JSON list of C-alpha atoms in Angstrom, two decimals:
[
{"chain": "A", "resi": 985, "resn": "MET", "atom": "CA", "xyz": [75.27, 114.87, 107.39]},
{"chain": "A", "resi": 986, "resn": "SER", "atom": "CA", "xyz": [78.72, 115.31, 105.89]},
{"chain": "A", "resi": 987, "resn": "ASP", "atom": "CA", "xyz": [80.52, 118.52, 105.19]},
{"chain": "A", "resi": 988, "resn": "ALA", "atom": "CA", "xyz": [81.71, 119.08, 101.58]},
{"chain": "A", "resi": 989, "resn": "ARG", "atom": "CA", "xyz": [85.12, 120.29, 102.72]},
{"chain": "A", "resi": 990, "resn": "THR", "atom": "CA", "xyz": [85.59, 117.24, 104.92]},
{"chain": "A", "resi": 991, "resn": "ASP", "atom": "CA", "xyz": [84.55, 114.97, 102.06]},
{"chain": "A", "resi": 992, "resn": "ARG", "atom": "CA", "xyz": [87.05, 116.64, 99.70]},
{"chain": "A", "resi": 993, "resn": "THR", "atom": "CA", "xyz": [89.89, 116.39, 102.23]},
{"chain": "A", "resi": 994, "resn": "ARG", "atom": "CA", "xyz": [89.18, 112.74, 102.94]},
{"chain": "A", "resi": 995, "resn": "ALA", "atom": "CA", "xyz": [89.00, 112.01, 99.20]},
{"chain": "A", "resi": 996, "resn": "ARG", "atom": "CA", "xyz": [92.39, 113.69, 98.68]},
{"chain": "A", "resi": 997, "resn": "LEU", "atom": "CA", "xyz": [93.91, 111.66, 101.51]},
{"chain": "A", "resi": 998, "resn": "ARG", "atom": "CA", "xyz": [92.45, 108.41, 100.13]},
{"chain": "A", "resi": 999, "resn": "ALA", "atom": "CA", "xyz": [93.74, 109.19, 96.63]},
{"chain": "A", "resi": 1000, "resn": "ALA", "atom": "CA", "xyz": [97.16, 110.08, 98.02]},
{"chain": "A", "resi": 1001, "resn": "LEU", "atom": "CA", "xyz": [97.38, 106.83, 99.97]},
{"chain": "A", "resi": 1002, "resn": "LEU", "atom": "CA", "xyz": [96.38, 104.76, 96.94]},
{"chain": "A", "resi": 1003, "resn": "ALA", "atom": "CA", "xyz": [98.96, 106.58, 94.81]},
{"chain": "A", "resi": 1004, "resn": "GLU", "atom": "CA", "xyz": [101.65, 105.91, 97.41]},
{"chain": "A", "resi": 1005, "resn": "CYS", "atom": "CA", "xyz": [100.61, 102.24, 97.61]},
{"chain": "A", "resi": 1006, "resn": "ALA", "atom": "CA", "xyz": [100.96, 101.95, 93.85]},
{"chain": "A", "resi": 1007, "resn": "GLU", "atom": "CA", "xyz": [104.65, 102.76, 94.31]},
{"chain": "A", "resi": 1008, "resn": "ARG", "atom": "CA", "xyz": [105.48, 100.89, 97.53]},
{"chain": "A", "resi": 1009, "resn": "PRO", "atom": "CA", "xyz": [103.91, 98.53, 100.08]},
{"chain": "A", "resi": 1010, "resn": "LEU", "atom": "CA", "xyz": [101.67, 100.09, 102.72]},
{"chain": "A", "resi": 1011, "resn": "ALA", "atom": "CA", "xyz": [104.24, 99.18, 105.39]},
{"chain": "A", "resi": 1012, "resn": "GLU", "atom": "CA", "xyz": [106.69, 101.57, 103.69]},
{"chain": "A", "resi": 1013, "resn": "VAL", "atom": "CA", "xyz": [104.24, 104.47, 103.32]},
{"chain": "A", "resi": 1014, "resn": "SER", "atom": "CA", "xyz": [104.44, 107.27, 105.86]},
{"chain": "A", "resi": 1015, "resn": "VAL", "atom": "CA", "xyz": [101.93, 109.84, 107.00]},
{"chain": "A", "resi": 1016, "resn": "ALA", "atom": "CA", "xyz": [104.40, 112.48, 105.82]},
{"chain": "A", "resi": 1017, "resn": "ALA", "atom": "CA", "xyz": [104.35, 111.09, 102.27]},
{"chain": "A", "resi": 1018, "resn": "VAL", "atom": "CA", "xyz": [100.55, 110.93, 102.22]},
{"chain": "A", "resi": 1019, "resn": "VAL", "atom": "CA", "xyz": [100.01, 114.48, 103.48]},
{"chain": "A", "resi": 1020, "resn": "ARG", "atom": "CA", "xyz": [102.67, 115.82, 101.11]},
{"chain": "A", "resi": 1021, "resn": "ARG", "atom": "CA", "xyz": [100.97, 114.15, 98.14]},
{"chain": "A", "resi": 1022, "resn": "ALA", "atom": "CA", "xyz": [97.50, 115.25, 99.32]},
{"chain": "A", "resi": 1023, "resn": "ALA", "atom": "CA", "xyz": [98.76, 118.80, 99.95]},
{"chain": "A", "resi": 1024, "resn": "VAL", "atom": "CA", "xyz": [97.31, 118.93, 103.46]},
{"chain": "A", "resi": 1025, "resn": "GLY", "atom": "CA", "xyz": [98.90, 119.41, 106.85]},
{"chain": "A", "resi": 1026, "resn": "ARG", "atom": "CA", "xyz": [99.78, 116.59, 109.18]},
{"chain": "A", "resi": 1027, "resn": "ALA", "atom": "CA", "xyz": [97.31, 117.94, 111.76]},
{"chain": "A", "resi": 1028, "resn": "THR", "atom": "CA", "xyz": [94.58, 117.76, 109.12]},
{"chain": "A", "resi": 1029, "resn": "PHE", "atom": "CA", "xyz": [95.40, 114.11, 108.55]},
{"chain": "A", "resi": 1030, "resn": "TYR", "atom": "CA", "xyz": [94.95, 113.36, 112.25]},
{"chain": "A", "resi": 1031, "resn": "LEU", "atom": "CA", "xyz": [91.66, 115.28, 112.38]},
{"chain": "A", "resi": 1032, "resn": "HIS", "atom": "CA", "xyz": [90.26, 112.73, 109.94]},
{"chain": "A", "resi": 1033, "resn": "TYR", "atom": "CA", "xyz": [92.16, 109.50, 110.67]},
{"chain": "A", "resi": 1034, "resn": "GLU", "atom": "CA", "xyz": [93.73, 107.90, 113.70]},
{"chain": "A", "resi": 1035, "resn": "ASP", "atom": "CA", "xyz": [96.54, 106.38, 111.61]},
{"chain": "A", "resi": 1036, "resn": "LEU", "atom": "CA", "xyz": [97.43, 105.06, 108.16]},
{"chain": "A", "resi": 1037, "resn": "GLN", "atom": "CA", "xyz": [95.58, 101.82, 108.85]},
{"chain": "A", "resi": 1038, "resn": "ALA", "atom": "CA", "xyz": [92.32, 103.73, 109.37]},
{"chain": "A", "resi": 1039, "resn": "LEU", "atom": "CA", "xyz": [92.92, 105.67, 106.15]},
{"chain": "A", "resi": 1040, "resn": "ALA", "atom": "CA", "xyz": [93.66, 102.40, 104.31]},
{"chain": "A", "resi": 1041, "resn": "VAL", "atom": "CA", "xyz": [90.40, 100.85, 105.50]},
{"chain": "A", "resi": 1042, "resn": "ASP", "atom": "CA", "xyz": [88.50, 103.94, 104.34]},
{"chain": "A", "resi": 1043, "resn": "ALA", "atom": "CA", "xyz": [90.31, 103.89, 100.99]},
{"chain": "A", "resi": 1044, "resn": "CYS", "atom": "CA", "xyz": [89.38, 100.22, 100.52]},
{"chain": "A", "resi": 1045, "resn": "ALA", "atom": "CA", "xyz": [85.69, 100.65, 101.27]},
{"chain": "A", "resi": 1046, "resn": "GLU", "atom": "CA", "xyz": [84.61, 101.12, 97.65]},
{"chain": "A", "resi": 1047, "resn": "VAL", "atom": "CA", "xyz": [86.52, 98.14, 96.27]},
{"chain": "A", "resi": 1048, "resn": "VAL", "atom": "CA", "xyz": [85.13, 95.99, 99.08]},
{"chain": "A", "resi": 1049, "resn": "ARG", "atom": "CA", "xyz": [81.58, 97.11, 98.27]},
{"chain": "A", "resi": 1050, "resn": "ASP", "atom": "CA", "xyz": [82.23, 96.28, 94.63]},
{"chain": "A", "resi": 1051, "resn": "ALA", "atom": "CA", "xyz": [83.55, 92.81, 95.51]},
{"chain": "A", "resi": 1052, "resn": "VAL", "atom": "CA", "xyz": [80.63, 91.96, 97.78]},
{"chain": "A", "resi": 1053, "resn": "ASP", "atom": "CA", "xyz": [78.13, 93.19, 95.18]},
{"chain": "A", "resi": 1054, "resn": "ALA", "atom": "CA", "xyz": [79.88, 91.26, 92.38]},
{"chain": "A", "resi": 1055, "resn": "LEU", "atom": "CA", "xyz": [79.70, 88.01, 94.35]},
{"chain": "A", "resi": 1056, "resn": "HIS", "atom": "CA", "xyz": [76.00, 88.55, 95.00]},
{"chain": "A", "resi": 1057, "resn": "ALA", "atom": "CA", "xyz": [75.05, 89.75, 91.50]},
{"chain": "A", "resi": 1058, "resn": "TRP", "atom": "CA", "xyz": [72.77, 86.85, 90.68]},
{"chain": "A", "resi": 1059, "resn": "ARG", "atom": "CA", "xyz": [69.14, 85.98, 91.21]},
{"chain": "A", "resi": 1060, "resn": "GLY", "atom": "CA", "xyz": [67.36, 82.67, 91.44]},
{"chain": "A", "resi": 1061, "resn": "THR", "atom": "CA", "xyz": [69.41, 79.50, 91.61]},
{"chain": "A", "resi": 1062, "resn": "PRO", "atom": "CA", "xyz": [73.09, 80.18, 90.90]},
{"chain": "A", "resi": 1063, "resn": "ASP", "atom": "CA", "xyz": [74.63, 78.21, 88.06]},
{"chain": "A", "resi": 1064, "resn": "PRO", "atom": "CA", "xyz": [78.13, 76.97, 89.03]},
{"chain": "A", "resi": 1065, "resn": "ALA", "atom": "CA", "xyz": [79.17, 77.09, 85.37]},
{"chain": "A", "resi": 1066, "resn": "ALA", "atom": "CA", "xyz": [78.17, 80.74, 84.90]},
{"chain": "A", "resi": 1067, "resn": "PRO", "atom": "CA", "xyz": [79.65, 83.24, 87.34]},
{"chain": "A", "resi": 1068, "resn": "PRO", "atom": "CA", "xyz": [77.91, 86.61, 87.44]},
{"chain": "A", "resi": 1069, "resn": "PRO", "atom": "CA", "xyz": [79.42, 88.90, 84.77]},
{"chain": "A", "resi": 1070, "resn": "ALA", "atom": "CA", "xyz": [79.96, 91.46, 87.54]},
{"chain": "A", "resi": 1071, "resn": "LEU", "atom": "CA", "xyz": [82.49, 89.10, 89.17]},
{"chain": "A", "resi": 1072, "resn": "ALA", "atom": "CA", "xyz": [84.75, 88.93, 86.10]},
{"chain": "A", "resi": 1073, "resn": "ALA", "atom": "CA", "xyz": [84.35, 92.70, 85.59]},
{"chain": "A", "resi": 1074, "resn": "PHE", "atom": "CA", "xyz": [85.35, 93.31, 89.21]},
{"chain": "A", "resi": 1075, "resn": "LEU", "atom": "CA", "xyz": [88.43, 91.08, 88.89]},
{"chain": "A", "resi": 1076, "resn": "THR", "atom": "CA", "xyz": [89.44, 92.77, 85.63]},
{"chain": "A", "resi": 1077, "resn": "GLU", "atom": "CA", "xyz": [89.26, 96.17, 87.35]},
{"chain": "A", "resi": 1078, "resn": "VAL", "atom": "CA", "xyz": [91.24, 94.91, 90.36]},
{"chain": "A", "resi": 1079, "resn": "ASP", "atom": "CA", "xyz": [93.85, 93.46, 87.99]},
{"chain": "A", "resi": 1080, "resn": "ARG", "atom": "CA", "xyz": [94.30, 96.91, 86.40]},
{"chain": "A", "resi": 1081, "resn": "HIS", "atom": "CA", "xyz": [95.27, 98.31, 89.80]},
{"chain": "A", "resi": 1082, "resn": "ALA", "atom": "CA", "xyz": [97.01, 95.22, 91.14]},
{"chain": "A", "resi": 1083, "resn": "ALA", "atom": "CA", "xyz": [100.02, 97.08, 92.56]},
{"chain": "A", "resi": 1084, "resn": "VAL", "atom": "CA", "xyz": [97.80, 99.16, 94.83]},
{"chain": "A", "resi": 1085, "resn": "TYR", "atom": "CA", "xyz": [95.71, 96.23, 96.00]},
{"chain": "A", "resi": 1086, "resn": "ARG", "atom": "CA", "xyz": [98.75, 93.98, 96.57]},
{"chain": "A", "resi": 1087, "resn": "SER", "atom": "CA", "xyz": [99.93, 96.54, 99.09]},
{"chain": "A", "resi": 1088, "resn": "LEU", "atom": "CA", "xyz": [96.59, 96.52, 100.93]},
{"chain": "A", "resi": 1089, "resn": "LEU", "atom": "CA", "xyz": [95.69, 92.83, 100.58]},
{"chain": "A", "resi": 1090, "resn": "LEU", "atom": "CA", "xyz": [98.39, 90.47, 101.77]},
{"chain": "A", "resi": 1091, "resn": "PRO", "atom": "CA", "xyz": [98.79, 86.79, 100.86]},
{"chain": "A", "resi": 1092, "resn": "GLY", "atom": "CA", "xyz": [96.22, 84.68, 102.64]},
{"chain": "A", "resi": 1093, "resn": "GLY", "atom": "CA", "xyz": [93.71, 87.53, 102.65]},
{"chain": "A", "resi": 1094, "resn": "THR", "atom": "CA", "xyz": [94.95, 89.73, 105.48]},
{"chain": "A", "resi": 1095, "resn": "GLY", "atom": "CA", "xyz": [95.80, 93.42, 105.47]},
{"chain": "A", "resi": 1096, "resn": "PRO", "atom": "CA", "xyz": [93.36, 96.36, 105.60]},
{"chain": "A", "resi": 1097, "resn": "LEU", "atom": "CA", "xyz": [91.58, 95.38, 102.39]},
{"chain": "A", "resi": 1098, "resn": "GLY", "atom": "CA", "xyz": [91.40, 91.69, 103.32]},
{"chain": "A", "resi": 1099, "resn": "ASP", "atom": "CA", "xyz": [90.11, 92.31, 106.82]},
{"chain": "A", "resi": 1100, "resn": "LEU", "atom": "CA", "xyz": [87.39, 94.66, 105.59]},
{"chain": "A", "resi": 1101, "resn": "LEU", "atom": "CA", "xyz": [86.46, 92.36, 102.69]},
{"chain": "A", "resi": 1102, "resn": "HIS", "atom": "CA", "xyz": [86.19, 89.38, 105.02]},
{"chain": "A", "resi": 1103, "resn": "ARG", "atom": "CA", "xyz": [83.94, 91.21, 107.48]},
{"chain": "A", "resi": 1104, "resn": "GLN", "atom": "CA", "xyz": [81.59, 92.66, 104.88]},
{"chain": "A", "resi": 1105, "resn": "LEU", "atom": "CA", "xyz": [81.41, 89.54, 102.72]},
{"chain": "A", "resi": 1106, "resn": "ARG", "atom": "CA", "xyz": [80.74, 87.40, 105.79]},
{"chain": "A", "resi": 1107, "resn": "GLU", "atom": "CA", "xyz": [77.94, 89.71, 106.91]},
{"chain": "A", "resi": 1108, "resn": "ARG", "atom": "CA", "xyz": [76.27, 89.82, 103.49]},
{"chain": "A", "resi": 1109, "resn": "SER", "atom": "CA", "xyz": [76.54, 86.03, 103.02]},
{"chain": "A", "resi": 1110, "resn": "ARG", "atom": "CA", "xyz": [75.22, 85.35, 106.51]},
{"chain": "A", "resi": 1111, "resn": "THR", "atom": "CA", "xyz": [72.28, 87.73, 106.01]},
{"chain": "A", "resi": 1112, "resn": "GLU", "atom": "CA", "xyz": [71.34, 86.17, 102.67]},
{"chain": "A", "resi": 1113, "resn": "ARG", "atom": "CA", "xyz": [71.58, 82.62, 104.05]},
{"chain": "A", "resi": 1114, "resn": "ARG", "atom": "CA", "xyz": [69.39, 83.55, 107.01]},
{"chain": "A", "resi": 1115, "resn": "LEU", "atom": "CA", "xyz": [66.80, 85.18, 104.74]},
{"chain": "A", "resi": 1116, "resn": "ALA", "atom": "CA", "xyz": [66.77, 82.05, 102.55]},
{"chain": "A", "resi": 1117, "resn": "GLY", "atom": "CA", "xyz": [66.47, 79.77, 105.58]},
{"chain": "A", "resi": 1118, "resn": "ALA", "atom": "CA", "xyz": [69.69, 77.99, 104.61]},
{"chain": "A", "resi": 1119, "resn": "PRO", "atom": "CA", "xyz": [71.38, 75.94, 107.33]},
{"chain": "A", "resi": 1120, "resn": "HIS", "atom": "CA", "xyz": [74.44, 77.08, 109.26]},
{"chain": "A", "resi": 1121, "resn": "PRO", "atom": "CA", "xyz": [74.56, 80.70, 108.03]},
{"chain": "A", "resi": 1122, "resn": "ASP", "atom": "CA", "xyz": [77.50, 81.63, 110.28]},
{"chain": "A", "resi": 1123, "resn": "LEU", "atom": "CA", "xyz": [79.63, 78.64, 109.30]},
{"chain": "A", "resi": 1124, "resn": "VAL", "atom": "CA", "xyz": [79.09, 78.96, 105.55]},
{"chain": "A", "resi": 1125, "resn": "ALA", "atom": "CA", "xyz": [79.40, 82.76, 105.57]},
{"chain": "A", "resi": 1126, "resn": "THR", "atom": "CA", "xyz": [82.76, 82.50, 107.30]},
{"chain": "A", "resi": 1127, "resn": "ALA", "atom": "CA", "xyz": [83.96, 79.86, 104.84]},
{"chain": "A", "resi": 1128, "resn": "VAL", "atom": "CA", "xyz": [82.84, 81.93, 101.84]},
{"chain": "A", "resi": 1129, "resn": "ALA", "atom": "CA", "xyz": [84.43, 85.13, 103.16]},
{"chain": "A", "resi": 1130, "resn": "ALA", "atom": "CA", "xyz": [87.72, 83.45, 104.07]},
{"chain": "A", "resi": 1131, "resn": "THR", "atom": "CA", "xyz": [87.89, 81.56, 100.78]},
{"chain": "A", "resi": 1132, "resn": "PHE", "atom": "CA", "xyz": [87.25, 84.53, 98.52]},
{"chain": "A", "resi": 1133, "resn": "SER", "atom": "CA", "xyz": [89.49, 86.91, 100.50]},
{"chain": "A", "resi": 1134, "resn": "ALA", "atom": "CA", "xyz": [92.38, 84.43, 100.38]},
{"chain": "A", "resi": 1135, "resn": "LEU", "atom": "CA", "xyz": [91.85, 83.57, 96.70]},
{"chain": "A", "resi": 1136, "resn": "LEU", "atom": "CA", "xyz": [91.78, 87.22, 95.70]},
{"chain": "A", "resi": 1137, "resn": "ALA", "atom": "CA", "xyz": [94.89, 87.98, 97.72]},
{"chain": "A", "resi": 1138, "resn": "ASP", "atom": "CA", "xyz": [96.86, 85.00, 96.51]},
{"chain": "A", "resi": 1139, "resn": "TRP", "atom": "CA", "xyz": [95.85, 85.75, 92.90]},
{"chain": "A", "resi": 1140, "resn": "LEU", "atom": "CA", "xyz": [97.05, 89.35, 93.26]},
{"chain": "A", "resi": 1141, "resn": "HIS", "atom": "CA", "xyz": [100.35, 88.06, 94.62]},
{"chain": "A", "resi": 1142, "resn": "ALA", "atom": "CA", "xyz": [100.70, 85.60, 91.70]},
{"chain": "A", "resi": 1143, "resn": "LEU", "atom": "CA", "xyz": [100.26, 82.55, 93.94]},
{"chain": "A", "resi": 1144, "resn": "VAL", "atom": "CA", "xyz": [97.16, 81.51, 92.00]},
{"chain": "A", "resi": 1145, "resn": "PRO", "atom": "CA", "xyz": [97.83, 81.82, 88.26]},
{"chain": "A", "resi": 1146, "resn": "ALA", "atom": "CA", "xyz": [94.67, 82.75, 86.37]},
{"chain": "A", "resi": 1147, "resn": "THR", "atom": "CA", "xyz": [93.17, 85.43, 84.18]},
{"chain": "A", "resi": 1148, "resn": "PRO", "atom": "CA", "xyz": [90.34, 87.46, 85.72]},
{"chain": "A", "resi": 1149, "resn": "ASP", "atom": "CA", "xyz": [87.80, 85.37, 83.78]},
{"chain": "A", "resi": 1150, "resn": "GLU", "atom": "CA", "xyz": [89.41, 82.11, 84.89]},
{"chain": "A", "resi": 1151, "resn": "LEU", "atom": "CA", "xyz": [89.53, 83.22, 88.51]},
{"chain": "A", "resi": 1152, "resn": "ALA", "atom": "CA", "xyz": [85.89, 84.29, 88.33]},
{"chain": "A", "resi": 1153, "resn": "ALA", "atom": "CA", "xyz": [84.89, 80.87, 87.01]},
{"chain": "A", "resi": 1154, "resn": "HIS", "atom": "CA", "xyz": [87.02, 78.86, 89.46]},
{"chain": "A", "resi": 1155, "resn": "SER", "atom": "CA", "xyz": [86.18, 80.90, 92.55]},
{"chain": "A", "resi": 1156, "resn": "TRP", "atom": "CA", "xyz": [82.48, 80.95, 91.63]},
{"chain": "A", "resi": 1157, "resn": "ARG", "atom": "CA", "xyz": [82.35, 77.13, 91.43]},
{"chain": "A", "resi": 1158, "resn": "LEU", "atom": "CA", "xyz": [84.20, 76.87, 94.72]},
{"chain": "A", "resi": 1159, "resn": "LEU", "atom": "CA", "xyz": [81.92, 79.35, 96.48]},
{"chain": "A", "resi": 1160, "resn": "ILE", "atom": "CA", "xyz": [78.79, 77.66, 95.12]},
{"chain": "A", "resi": 1161, "resn": "SER", "atom": "CA", "xyz": [80.07, 74.31, 96.39]},
{"chain": "A", "resi": 1162, "resn": "LEU", "atom": "CA", "xyz": [80.53, 75.83, 99.87]},
{"chain": "A", "resi": 1163, "resn": "HIS", "atom": "CA", "xyz": [76.93, 77.03, 99.79]},
{"chain": "A", "resi": 1164, "resn": "ARG", "atom": "CA", "xyz": [75.68, 73.62, 98.65]},
{"chain": "A", "resi": 1165, "resn": "THR", "atom": "CA", "xyz": [77.66, 71.52, 101.12]},
{"chain": "A", "resi": 1166, "resn": "PRO", "atom": "CA", "xyz": [75.15, 69.27, 102.93]},
{"chain": "A", "resi": 1167, "resn": "PHE", "atom": "CA", "xyz": [75.01, 69.56, 106.67]},
{"chain": "A", "resi": 1168, "resn": "THR", "atom": "CA", "xyz": [73.61, 66.99, 109.04]}
]
């Protein structure tokens, strides 16, 4: 059971970190800047988080949930030509806050957002493949998670030129092809 005061403090710290990351890369953000912006004491910060990395992972949790849900927002047999509308909507929202996410998701898909996205997307993909009886759930889940994390990161860093709708369509076809790769 969570305490309302704790929830409010953590929310203020998450918002402060995201605001700082909109202005500078995470590597240049300090605990002092975050607590100043959140209007809390440094000791309060350390009551809730071990370090800025832990705060960044917590701040990224919602966007990661949204990404994983968007990639799994389909039922039946997925059509490679029709990505789930939730995927394009997710990418449009990420694009609106690109400066923040660029700071937390580094090229190639690393950084606090990339690491968390990879873990959660891999777990969801693996679970769904196992439930469906699809072959090699670990192998394909890893490929899907690595591919999408890297694509998203490289797109945010302008290494993959595309609109949100184009990226949704291209990444969807790529991810579907990974799922459909025959194994012997």
